[in-house]
C-alpha atoms as one frame of an Amber mdcrd trajectory, in Angstrom:
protein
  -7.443  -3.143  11.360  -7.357   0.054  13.477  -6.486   2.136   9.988  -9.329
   0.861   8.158 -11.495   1.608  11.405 -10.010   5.160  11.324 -10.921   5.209
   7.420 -14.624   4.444   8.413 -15.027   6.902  10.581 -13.380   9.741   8.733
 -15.282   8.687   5.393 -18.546   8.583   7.564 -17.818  12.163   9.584 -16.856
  13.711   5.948 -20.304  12.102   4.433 -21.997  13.754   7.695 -20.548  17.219
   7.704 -20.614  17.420   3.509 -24.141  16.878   4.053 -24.928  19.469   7.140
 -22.568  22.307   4.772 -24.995  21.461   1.898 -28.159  21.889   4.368 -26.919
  24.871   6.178 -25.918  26.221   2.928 -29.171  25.930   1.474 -30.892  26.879
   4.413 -28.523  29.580   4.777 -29.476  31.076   0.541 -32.997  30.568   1.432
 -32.772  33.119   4.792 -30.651  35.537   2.439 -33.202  35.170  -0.654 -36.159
  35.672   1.681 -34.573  39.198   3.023 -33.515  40.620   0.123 -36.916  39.997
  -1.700 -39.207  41.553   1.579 -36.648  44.292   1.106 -37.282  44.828  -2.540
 -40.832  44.220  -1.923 -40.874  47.329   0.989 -39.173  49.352  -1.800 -41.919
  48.985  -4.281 -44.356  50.055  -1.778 -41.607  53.221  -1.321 -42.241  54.074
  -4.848 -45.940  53.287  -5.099 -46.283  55.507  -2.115 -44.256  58.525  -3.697
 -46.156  58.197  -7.116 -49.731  58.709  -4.762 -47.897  61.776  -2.927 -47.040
  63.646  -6.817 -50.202  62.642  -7.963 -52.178  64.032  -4.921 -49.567  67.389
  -5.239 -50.566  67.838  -8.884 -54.541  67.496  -7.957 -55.068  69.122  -4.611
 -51.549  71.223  -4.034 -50.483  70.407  -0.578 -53.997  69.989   0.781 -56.017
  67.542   2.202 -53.010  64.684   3.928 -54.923  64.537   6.979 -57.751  63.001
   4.988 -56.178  60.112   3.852 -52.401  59.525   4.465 -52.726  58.584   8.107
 -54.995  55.876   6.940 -52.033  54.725   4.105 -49.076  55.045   6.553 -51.284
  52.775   9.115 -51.229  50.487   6.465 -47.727  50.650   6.034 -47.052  50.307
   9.651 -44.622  53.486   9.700 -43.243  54.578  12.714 -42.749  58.067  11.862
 -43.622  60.247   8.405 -42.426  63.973   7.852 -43.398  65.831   4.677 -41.235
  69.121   4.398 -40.862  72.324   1.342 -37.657  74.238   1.553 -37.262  72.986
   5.441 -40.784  73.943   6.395 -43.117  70.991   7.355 -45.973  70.510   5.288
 -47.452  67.229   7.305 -46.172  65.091  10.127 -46.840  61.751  11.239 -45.919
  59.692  14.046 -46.770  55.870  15.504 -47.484  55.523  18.791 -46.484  51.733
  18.893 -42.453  52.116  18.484 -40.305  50.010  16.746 -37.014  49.348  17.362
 -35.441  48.258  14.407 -36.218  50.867  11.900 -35.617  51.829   8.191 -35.389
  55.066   7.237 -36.505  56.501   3.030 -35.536  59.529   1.628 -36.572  60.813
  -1.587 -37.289  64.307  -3.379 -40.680  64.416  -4.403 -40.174  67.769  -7.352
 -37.030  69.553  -6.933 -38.703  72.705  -8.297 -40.795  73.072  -5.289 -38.128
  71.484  -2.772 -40.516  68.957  -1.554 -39.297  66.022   0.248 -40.337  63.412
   2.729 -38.750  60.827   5.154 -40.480  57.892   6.121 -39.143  55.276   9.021
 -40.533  51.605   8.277 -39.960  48.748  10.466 -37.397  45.793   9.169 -39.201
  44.258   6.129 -38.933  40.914   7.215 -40.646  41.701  10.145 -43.691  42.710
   9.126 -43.893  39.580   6.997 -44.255  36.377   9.520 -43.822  33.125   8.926
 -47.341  31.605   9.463 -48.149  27.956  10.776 -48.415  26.656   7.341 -45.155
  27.725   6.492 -43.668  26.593   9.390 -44.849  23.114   9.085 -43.827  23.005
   5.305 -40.312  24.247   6.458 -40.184  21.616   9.324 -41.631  18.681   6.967
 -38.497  19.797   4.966 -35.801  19.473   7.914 -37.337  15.993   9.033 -37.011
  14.545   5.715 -33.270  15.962   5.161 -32.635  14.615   8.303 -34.421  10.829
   7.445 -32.295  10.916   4.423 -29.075  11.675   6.021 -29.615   8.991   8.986
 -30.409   6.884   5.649 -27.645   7.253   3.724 -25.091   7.475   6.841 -26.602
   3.502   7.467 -26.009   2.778   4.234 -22.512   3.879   3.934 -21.569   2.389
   7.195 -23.039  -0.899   5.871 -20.682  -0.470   2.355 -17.679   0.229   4.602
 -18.296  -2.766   6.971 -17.598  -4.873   4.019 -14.592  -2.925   3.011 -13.755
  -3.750   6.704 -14.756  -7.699   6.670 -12.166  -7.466   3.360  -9.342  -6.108
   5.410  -9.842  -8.298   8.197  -9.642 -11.180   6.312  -6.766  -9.664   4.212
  -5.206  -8.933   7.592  -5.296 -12.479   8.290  -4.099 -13.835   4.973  -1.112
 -11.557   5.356  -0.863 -12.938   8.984  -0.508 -16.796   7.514  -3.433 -17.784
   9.059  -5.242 -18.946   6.322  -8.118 -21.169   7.958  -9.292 -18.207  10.072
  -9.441 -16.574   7.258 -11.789 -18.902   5.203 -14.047 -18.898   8.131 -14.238
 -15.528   8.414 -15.860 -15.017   4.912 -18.691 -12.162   6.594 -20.130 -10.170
   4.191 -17.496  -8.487   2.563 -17.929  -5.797   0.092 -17.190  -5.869  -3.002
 -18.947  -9.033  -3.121 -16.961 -10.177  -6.005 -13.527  -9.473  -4.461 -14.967
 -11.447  -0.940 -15.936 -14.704  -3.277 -12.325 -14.454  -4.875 -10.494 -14.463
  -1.752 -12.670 -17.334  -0.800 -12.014 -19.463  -3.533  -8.126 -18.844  -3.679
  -7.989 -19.500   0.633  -9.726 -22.996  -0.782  -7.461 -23.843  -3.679  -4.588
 -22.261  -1.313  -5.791 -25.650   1.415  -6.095 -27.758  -1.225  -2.586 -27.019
  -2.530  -1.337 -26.880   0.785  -2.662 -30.409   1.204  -1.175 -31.648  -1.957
   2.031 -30.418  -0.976   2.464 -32.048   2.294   0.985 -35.282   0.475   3.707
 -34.548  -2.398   6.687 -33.943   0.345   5.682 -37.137   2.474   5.858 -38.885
  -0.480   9.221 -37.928  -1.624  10.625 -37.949   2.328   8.817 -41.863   1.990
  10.446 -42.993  -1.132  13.911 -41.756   0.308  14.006 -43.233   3.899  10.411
 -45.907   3.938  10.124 -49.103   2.979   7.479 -49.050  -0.054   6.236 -52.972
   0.727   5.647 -52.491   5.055   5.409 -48.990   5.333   8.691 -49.031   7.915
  12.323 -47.416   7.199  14.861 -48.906   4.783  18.337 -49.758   5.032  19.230
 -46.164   4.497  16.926 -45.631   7.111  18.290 -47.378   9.347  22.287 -46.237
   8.438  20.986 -42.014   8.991  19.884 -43.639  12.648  22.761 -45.279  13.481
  24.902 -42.008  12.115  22.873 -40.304  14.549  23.390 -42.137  17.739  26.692
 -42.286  17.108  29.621 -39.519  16.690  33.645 -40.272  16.305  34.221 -41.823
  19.332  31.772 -44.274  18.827  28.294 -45.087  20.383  26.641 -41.755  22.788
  24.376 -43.914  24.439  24.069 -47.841  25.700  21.499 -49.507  24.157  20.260
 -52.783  21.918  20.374 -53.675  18.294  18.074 -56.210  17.302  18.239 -58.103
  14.049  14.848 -60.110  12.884  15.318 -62.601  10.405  12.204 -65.462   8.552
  13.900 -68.269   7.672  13.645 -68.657   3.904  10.774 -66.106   3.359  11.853
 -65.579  -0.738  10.779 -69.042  -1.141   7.854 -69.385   1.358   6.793 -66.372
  -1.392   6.561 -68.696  -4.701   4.773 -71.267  -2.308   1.979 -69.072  -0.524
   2.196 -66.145  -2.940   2.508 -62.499  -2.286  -0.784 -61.811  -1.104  -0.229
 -64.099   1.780   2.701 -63.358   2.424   2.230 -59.592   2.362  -0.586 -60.356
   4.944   1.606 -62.215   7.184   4.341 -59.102   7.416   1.412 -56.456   7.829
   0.449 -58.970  10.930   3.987 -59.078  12.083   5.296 -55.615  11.724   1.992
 -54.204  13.542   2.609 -56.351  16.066   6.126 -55.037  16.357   5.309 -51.849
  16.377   2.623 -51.760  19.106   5.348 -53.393  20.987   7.903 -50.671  20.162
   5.431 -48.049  21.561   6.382 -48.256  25.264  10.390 -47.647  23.968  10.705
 -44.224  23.541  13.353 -43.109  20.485  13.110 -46.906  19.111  13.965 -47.530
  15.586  12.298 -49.913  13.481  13.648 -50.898   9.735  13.694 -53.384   6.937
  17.379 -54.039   6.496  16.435 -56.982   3.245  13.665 -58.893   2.371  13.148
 -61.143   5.345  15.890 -59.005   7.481  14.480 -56.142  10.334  16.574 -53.993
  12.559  15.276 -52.709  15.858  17.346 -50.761  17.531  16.238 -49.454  21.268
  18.576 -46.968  22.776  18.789 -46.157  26.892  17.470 -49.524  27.912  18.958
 -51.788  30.538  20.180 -55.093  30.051  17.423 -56.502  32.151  14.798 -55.132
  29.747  16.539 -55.814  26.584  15.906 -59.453  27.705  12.494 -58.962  28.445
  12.336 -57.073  24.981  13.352 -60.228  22.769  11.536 -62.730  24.768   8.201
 -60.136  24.088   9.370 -59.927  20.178   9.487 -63.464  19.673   6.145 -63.910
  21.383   4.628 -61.702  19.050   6.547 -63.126  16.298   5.008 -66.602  17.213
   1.719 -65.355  17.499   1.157 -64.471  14.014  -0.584 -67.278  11.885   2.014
 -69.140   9.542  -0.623 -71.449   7.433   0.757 -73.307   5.247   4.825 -72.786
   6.657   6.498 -76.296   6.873   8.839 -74.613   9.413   6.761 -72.880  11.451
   8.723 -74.048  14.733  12.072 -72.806  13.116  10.885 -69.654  11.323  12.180
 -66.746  13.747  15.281 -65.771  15.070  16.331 -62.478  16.658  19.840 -61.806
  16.971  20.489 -59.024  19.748  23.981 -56.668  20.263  23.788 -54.876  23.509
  26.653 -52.156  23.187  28.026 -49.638  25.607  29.002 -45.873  24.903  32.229
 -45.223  22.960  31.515 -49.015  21.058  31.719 -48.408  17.041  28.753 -49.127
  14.885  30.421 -51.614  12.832  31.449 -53.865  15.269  28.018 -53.537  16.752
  26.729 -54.783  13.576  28.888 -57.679  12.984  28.322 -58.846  17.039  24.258
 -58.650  16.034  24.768 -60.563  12.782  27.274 -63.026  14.562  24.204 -63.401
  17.270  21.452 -63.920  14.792  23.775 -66.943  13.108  23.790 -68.135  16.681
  19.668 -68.008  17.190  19.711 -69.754  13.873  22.285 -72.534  14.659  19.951
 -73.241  17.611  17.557 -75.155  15.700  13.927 -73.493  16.443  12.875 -69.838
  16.752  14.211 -68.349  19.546  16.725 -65.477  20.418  20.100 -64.859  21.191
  22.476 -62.231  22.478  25.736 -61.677  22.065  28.256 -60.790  24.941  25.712
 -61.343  27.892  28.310 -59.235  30.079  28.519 -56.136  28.162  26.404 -54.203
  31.034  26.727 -50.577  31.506  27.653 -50.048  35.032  25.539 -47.054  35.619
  22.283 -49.037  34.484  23.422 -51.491  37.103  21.395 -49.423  39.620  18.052
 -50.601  40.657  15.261 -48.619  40.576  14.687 -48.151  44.195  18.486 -46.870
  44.138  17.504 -44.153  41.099  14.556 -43.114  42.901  16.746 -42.305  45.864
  19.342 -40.724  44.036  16.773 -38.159  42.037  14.837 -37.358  44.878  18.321
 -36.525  46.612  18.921 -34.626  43.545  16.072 -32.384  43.220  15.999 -32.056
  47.068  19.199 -30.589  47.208  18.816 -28.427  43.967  22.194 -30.776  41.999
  20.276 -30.235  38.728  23.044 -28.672  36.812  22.098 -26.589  33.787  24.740
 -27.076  30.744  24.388 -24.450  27.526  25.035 -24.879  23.990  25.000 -22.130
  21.425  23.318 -22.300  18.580  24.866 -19.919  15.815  23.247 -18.052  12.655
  24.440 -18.021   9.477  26.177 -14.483  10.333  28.057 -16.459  13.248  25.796
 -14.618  15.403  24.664 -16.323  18.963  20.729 -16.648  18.207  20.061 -18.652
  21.162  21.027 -21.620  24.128  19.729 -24.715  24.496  19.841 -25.890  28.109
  20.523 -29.477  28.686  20.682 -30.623  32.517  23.154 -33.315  34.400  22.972
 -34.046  38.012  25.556 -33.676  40.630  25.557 -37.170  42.886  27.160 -36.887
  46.377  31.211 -37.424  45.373  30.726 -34.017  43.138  30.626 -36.127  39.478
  27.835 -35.159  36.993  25.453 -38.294  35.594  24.780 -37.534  32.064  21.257
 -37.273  31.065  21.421 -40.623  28.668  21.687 -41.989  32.095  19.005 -40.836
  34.435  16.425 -39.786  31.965  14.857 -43.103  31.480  14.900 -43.789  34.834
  13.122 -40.367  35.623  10.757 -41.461  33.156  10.112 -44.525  34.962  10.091
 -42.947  38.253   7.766 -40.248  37.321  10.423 -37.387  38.239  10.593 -35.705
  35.157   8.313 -32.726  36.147  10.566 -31.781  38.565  13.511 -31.484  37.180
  12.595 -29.863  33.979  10.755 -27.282  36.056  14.099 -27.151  38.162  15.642
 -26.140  34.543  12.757 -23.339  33.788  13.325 -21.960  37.308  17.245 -21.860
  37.103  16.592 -20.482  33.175  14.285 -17.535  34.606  15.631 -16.499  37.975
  19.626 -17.629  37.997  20.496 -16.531  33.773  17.675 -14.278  32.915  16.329
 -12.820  36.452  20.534 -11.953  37.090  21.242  -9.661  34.297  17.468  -7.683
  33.528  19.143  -6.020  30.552  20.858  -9.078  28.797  18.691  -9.954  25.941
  20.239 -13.291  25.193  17.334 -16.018  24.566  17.436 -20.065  26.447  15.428
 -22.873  24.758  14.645 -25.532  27.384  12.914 -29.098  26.491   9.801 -30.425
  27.427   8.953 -33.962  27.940   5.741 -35.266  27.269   5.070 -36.712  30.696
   6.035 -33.031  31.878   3.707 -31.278  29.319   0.477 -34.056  30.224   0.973
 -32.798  34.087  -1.638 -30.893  35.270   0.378 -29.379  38.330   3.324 -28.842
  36.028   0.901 -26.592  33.267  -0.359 -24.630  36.668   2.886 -24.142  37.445
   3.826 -23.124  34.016   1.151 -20.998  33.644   1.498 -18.902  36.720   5.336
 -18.492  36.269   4.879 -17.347  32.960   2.345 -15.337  33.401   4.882 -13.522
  36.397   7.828 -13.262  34.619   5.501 -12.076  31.331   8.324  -9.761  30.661
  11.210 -12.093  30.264   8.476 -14.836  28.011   9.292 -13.284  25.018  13.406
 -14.720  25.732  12.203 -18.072  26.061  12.172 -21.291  23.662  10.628 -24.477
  24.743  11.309 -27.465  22.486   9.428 -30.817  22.389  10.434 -33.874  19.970
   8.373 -34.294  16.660   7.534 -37.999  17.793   5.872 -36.734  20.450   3.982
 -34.130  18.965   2.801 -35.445  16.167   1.244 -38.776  18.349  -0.065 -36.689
  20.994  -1.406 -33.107  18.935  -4.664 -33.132  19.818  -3.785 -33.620  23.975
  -0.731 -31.515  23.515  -2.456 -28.635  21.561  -3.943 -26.719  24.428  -0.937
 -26.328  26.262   1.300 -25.385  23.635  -1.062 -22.770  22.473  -1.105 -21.091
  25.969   3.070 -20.990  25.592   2.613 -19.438  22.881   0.099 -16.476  23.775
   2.146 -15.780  26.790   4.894 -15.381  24.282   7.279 -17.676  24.866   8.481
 -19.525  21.254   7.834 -23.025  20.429  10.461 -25.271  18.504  10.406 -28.699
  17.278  13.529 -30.562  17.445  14.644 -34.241  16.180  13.051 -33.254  12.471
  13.154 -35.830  10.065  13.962 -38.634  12.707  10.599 -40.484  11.644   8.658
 -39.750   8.399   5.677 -38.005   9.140   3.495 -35.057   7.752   4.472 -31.229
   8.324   0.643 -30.034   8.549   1.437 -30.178  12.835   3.710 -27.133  12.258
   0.872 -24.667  10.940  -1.527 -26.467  13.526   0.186 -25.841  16.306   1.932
 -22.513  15.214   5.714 -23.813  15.706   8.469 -20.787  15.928  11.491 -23.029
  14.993  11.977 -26.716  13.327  15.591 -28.632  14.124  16.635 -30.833  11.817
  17.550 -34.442  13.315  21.643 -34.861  13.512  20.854 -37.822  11.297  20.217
 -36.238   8.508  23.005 -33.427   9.101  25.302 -36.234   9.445  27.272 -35.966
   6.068  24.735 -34.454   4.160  27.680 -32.744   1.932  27.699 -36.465   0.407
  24.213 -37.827   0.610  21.963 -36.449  -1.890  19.349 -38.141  -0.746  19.343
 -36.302   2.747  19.738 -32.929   0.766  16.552 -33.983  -0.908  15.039 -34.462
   2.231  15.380 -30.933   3.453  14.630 -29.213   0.629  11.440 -30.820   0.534
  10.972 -29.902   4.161  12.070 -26.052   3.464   9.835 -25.881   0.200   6.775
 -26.975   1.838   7.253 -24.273   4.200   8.715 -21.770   2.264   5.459 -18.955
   2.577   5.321 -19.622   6.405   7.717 -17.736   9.044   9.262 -21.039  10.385
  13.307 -20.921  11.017  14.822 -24.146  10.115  18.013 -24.819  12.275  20.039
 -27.743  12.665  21.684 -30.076  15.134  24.319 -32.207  15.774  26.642 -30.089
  13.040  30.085 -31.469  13.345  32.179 -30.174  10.347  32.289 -26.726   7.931
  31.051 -28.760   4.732  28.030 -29.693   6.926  27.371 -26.278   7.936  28.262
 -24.576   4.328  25.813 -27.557   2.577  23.153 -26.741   5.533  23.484 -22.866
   4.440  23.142 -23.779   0.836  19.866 -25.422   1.380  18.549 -22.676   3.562
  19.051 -23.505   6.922  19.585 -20.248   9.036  21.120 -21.416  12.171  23.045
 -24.662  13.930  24.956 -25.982  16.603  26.767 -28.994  17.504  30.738 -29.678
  18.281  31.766 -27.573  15.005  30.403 -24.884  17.164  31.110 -25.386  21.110
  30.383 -28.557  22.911  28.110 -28.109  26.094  29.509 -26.085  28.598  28.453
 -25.882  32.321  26.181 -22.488  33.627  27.817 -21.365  36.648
């Protein structure tokens, strides 16, 4: 914008000075003219004056000039006159009002009788003044030159505002922001090129639109359910993949298997509408249910067969869990069902970390058979006793242990690259463990939820920031290496925590620009309009903004122009094995089309082999990480 400014203003000073050249010009020929013709005018007089001297010679000799030249060279205001014949003065005159600016006439009146005469005038233009009249002709003249010019300098400032509305909004078209742009219509000149920008920034929306419409669609018919609107059995494998590596399970939690008794032929008797009614009733029951468990997954395994699996929940919840499900379950109306008291049955798996997904499977269907071999709905879990030992602790105990924690600054930062396509570092995610009093390290999967529950996470993801800023970037001023830290949403809806935020950043402005926060696309997308605010301040202090877990739930992509995300991470279920699932593959390039005009990097996570990483290349994803790459390692 500052060129076109500078274009205005040099356009408008050369319109300004073209016209004061032409003005002084003219003013300056009409000076010159004026001169030369009082001049030419005092001349004439010259030779009327010597014709009256010959004629006078030829008539009365050299007689009689007292009698009426003094009278003639009055007239001609002459300062001095001197009439000679071979050097002997015939007549003399002389003025006795000086002049100081003189001219001075010589001529030869007859050479036979050597008579000559000089004659000193004053200036020809000043005997002829300009009179009133004259003067307010020639100042009528300068006003209206001058009207004209403030005229047309108005006018062409008004033409090159709208040259100036055009590259402001071209500016912003160029920038990607494209609403701002269609707002900003002004008054743009020409007026035809303004109303053609405007109606490609519309159809640009409207295609926009119909390509986040057209990629939901195609991400829905690959992972959603078309009947309930939930994920499929493919759905539900990419989630499982995903919580799980070669060593088995990452992370104790439930798997929960639904099951209507003999809903296939409950169909031919009620018919579809009814019975489509009766699973809409159901599954948004389920679902509001589902909200309070954060990372839940919710599928449609067959036709009268869910999955729910909840990871990082205790034992003592999962059983509050089922006995909620099969409340809400029984609360649904089931009109005309003969076997409405023996219609549900949940089947539950609890597993621990390192247990396979296949055997936690079978255990879930081998519980279900046992809810159904009970005789009425009800649930049932299989190996009561498989209790993770750290989710033993009661709450009281975790409170105690993460106040201890943050007290005595045991939040221990842990780093994993993540590598460009060049094998370049681009950045480090920071991940946190705490340090308990015998010197081991609890893994997050661990004391996360019960931070959550205790309110604690605040503090120790600002414990993260601060040991990000002042113990790896603060250290080493010159090291230009960048640290992506995650935000949770009960951390991003504290007010003290944004104040916080705010201030630091603001501080340590210069180091902003090395900085990546990353919050989870669940969150995001179900909280935008509350979230918004905040992330737009991160990002005008200049800190990045990245979305991880990608492709975990089937949403829309609009929130990544809304919110003006630097960086999108692809969910490790959908890197798992995506060299041999084409439906995956389809999945991001319908992601990385729909953004293909905007500046957003898509990286991955949870990369484990080279043909994931050379497929994720392929498809045009710039940068990973995962175990193919460096597992975690501890900041010291």
């Amino acid at each position: 914008m500052k060129i076109t400014e500078i274009l205005t203003k040099k356009l408008t000073a050369f319109w300004l000075l073209s016209l004061a050249a032409v003005a002084f010009i003219f003013l300056l020929t009409a000076l010159v003219s004026f001169v030369q013709l009082t001049y030419k005018f005092q001349q004439r007089q010259m030779s009327e004056f010597e014709s009256m001297l010959l004629q006078h010679q030829q008539q009365h000799q050299l007689k009689h000039f007292d009698i009426w030249l003094p009278p003639i060279l009055s007239a001609y205001n002459a300062q001095h006159f001197l009439l000679t014949r071979n050097g002997e003065v015939v007549y003399q005159y002389d003025n006795p009002n000086s002049e100081t600016s003189l001219v001075h006439y010589d001529r030869v009146l007859s050479e036979p009788l050597a008579l000559t005469f000089h004659i000193s005038l004053p200036q020809p233009f000043v005997l002829n003044n300009v009179s009133w009249h004259g003067a307010l002709i020639f100042l009528f003249g300068v006003v209206v030159i001058w009207l004209f010019v403030r005229w047309g300098h108005a006018w062409l400032a008004e033409q090159l505002e709208g040259v100036e509305d055009l590259a402001k909004r071209s500016h912003l078209i160029l920038s990607g922001d494209y609403d701002k742009a269609l707002a900003e219509s002004g008054h743009g000149r020409p007026r035809l090129i303004n109303r053609a920008l405007t109606q490609l920034l519309l159809e640009l929306e409207d295609a926009q639109k119909q390509r986040a419409r057209f990629d939901q669609f195609i991400r829905s018919n690959t992972f959603l359910d078309p009947e309930t609107g939930i994920g499929n059995r493919l759905f539900l494998k990419n989630r499982l993949d995903a919580l799980s590596n070669n060593e088995g399970m990452m992370a104790p939690g439930v798997l929960l298997l639904l099951e209507m008794e003999d809903l296939d032929l409950l169909q031919q008797e009620l018919g579809e509408e009814a019975i489509h009614e009766l699973l809409s009733q159901t599954i948004s029951g389920i679902s509001q249910l589902l909200d309070t468990q954060a990372n839940s997954i919710f599928s449609r395994r067959s036709y009268n067969q869910f999955a729910i699996v909840v990871p990082q929940i205790s034992l003592a919840d999962v059983e509050k869990l089922a006995a909620k499900l099969l409340k809400v379950c029984l609360a649904q109306p089931l009109d005309g069902v003969n076997n409405r008291d023996d219609f549900f049955h949940i089947g539950l798996a609890y597993f621990k970390v390192g247990e396979s997904k296949e055997q936690l499977l079978e255990e879930a269907e081998m519980a279900l058979r046992a809810a159904q071999f009970q005789g009425s709905s009800s649930w049932f879990m299989y190996d009561k006793g498989a209790v993770d030992e750290e989710f033993a602790r009661g709450t009281v105990r975790w409170r105690s242990f993460l106040e201890y924690a943050l007290v005595n600054k045991r939040v221990v930062a842990f780093s994993q690259p993540v590598m460009d396509s060049d094998g370049l570092e681009h950045h480090k995610e920071i991940s946190c463990r705490l340090r308990d009093s015998s010197g081991g390290l609890v893994r997050a999967t661990l004391f996360l939820p019960m931070a959550i529950k205790c309110g604690l996470t605040p503090q120790i993801e600002r414990q993260v920031i601060e040991t990000v800023l002042f113990d790896l970037l603060g250290s080493n001023p010159t090291d230009d290496a960048k640290y992506s830290v995650n935000l949770s949403l009960d951390t991003l809806s504290s007010r003290a925590f944004i104040r916080w935020l705010k201030t630091t950043l603001l501080e340590y402005r210069h180091l902003t620009s090395q900085l990546i926060f990353e919050l989870n696309e669940d969150i995001l997308v179900n909280n935008m309009d509350k979230l918004k605010p905040h992330l737009d301040m991160i990002s005008k202090m200049g800190a990045s903004l990245c979305v991880d877990r990608v492709g975990q739930q089937v949403v829309s992509m609009e929130y990544i122009q809304a919110c003006k995300i630097d960086i999108i991470k692809l969910h490790r279920s959908i890197v798992r094995q995506i060299h041999l699932r084409q439906e995956n593959q389809l999945f991001v390039r319908s992601i990385i089309g729909g953004l293909y005009r905007s500046e957003v990097q898509f990286f991955a996570e949870g990369i484990e082999s080279f043909e994931e990483w050379q497929t994720l290349k392929i498809l045009g994803v710039s940068a990973g990480q995962g175990s193919l790459f460096s597992e975690p390692m501890e900041e010291v």
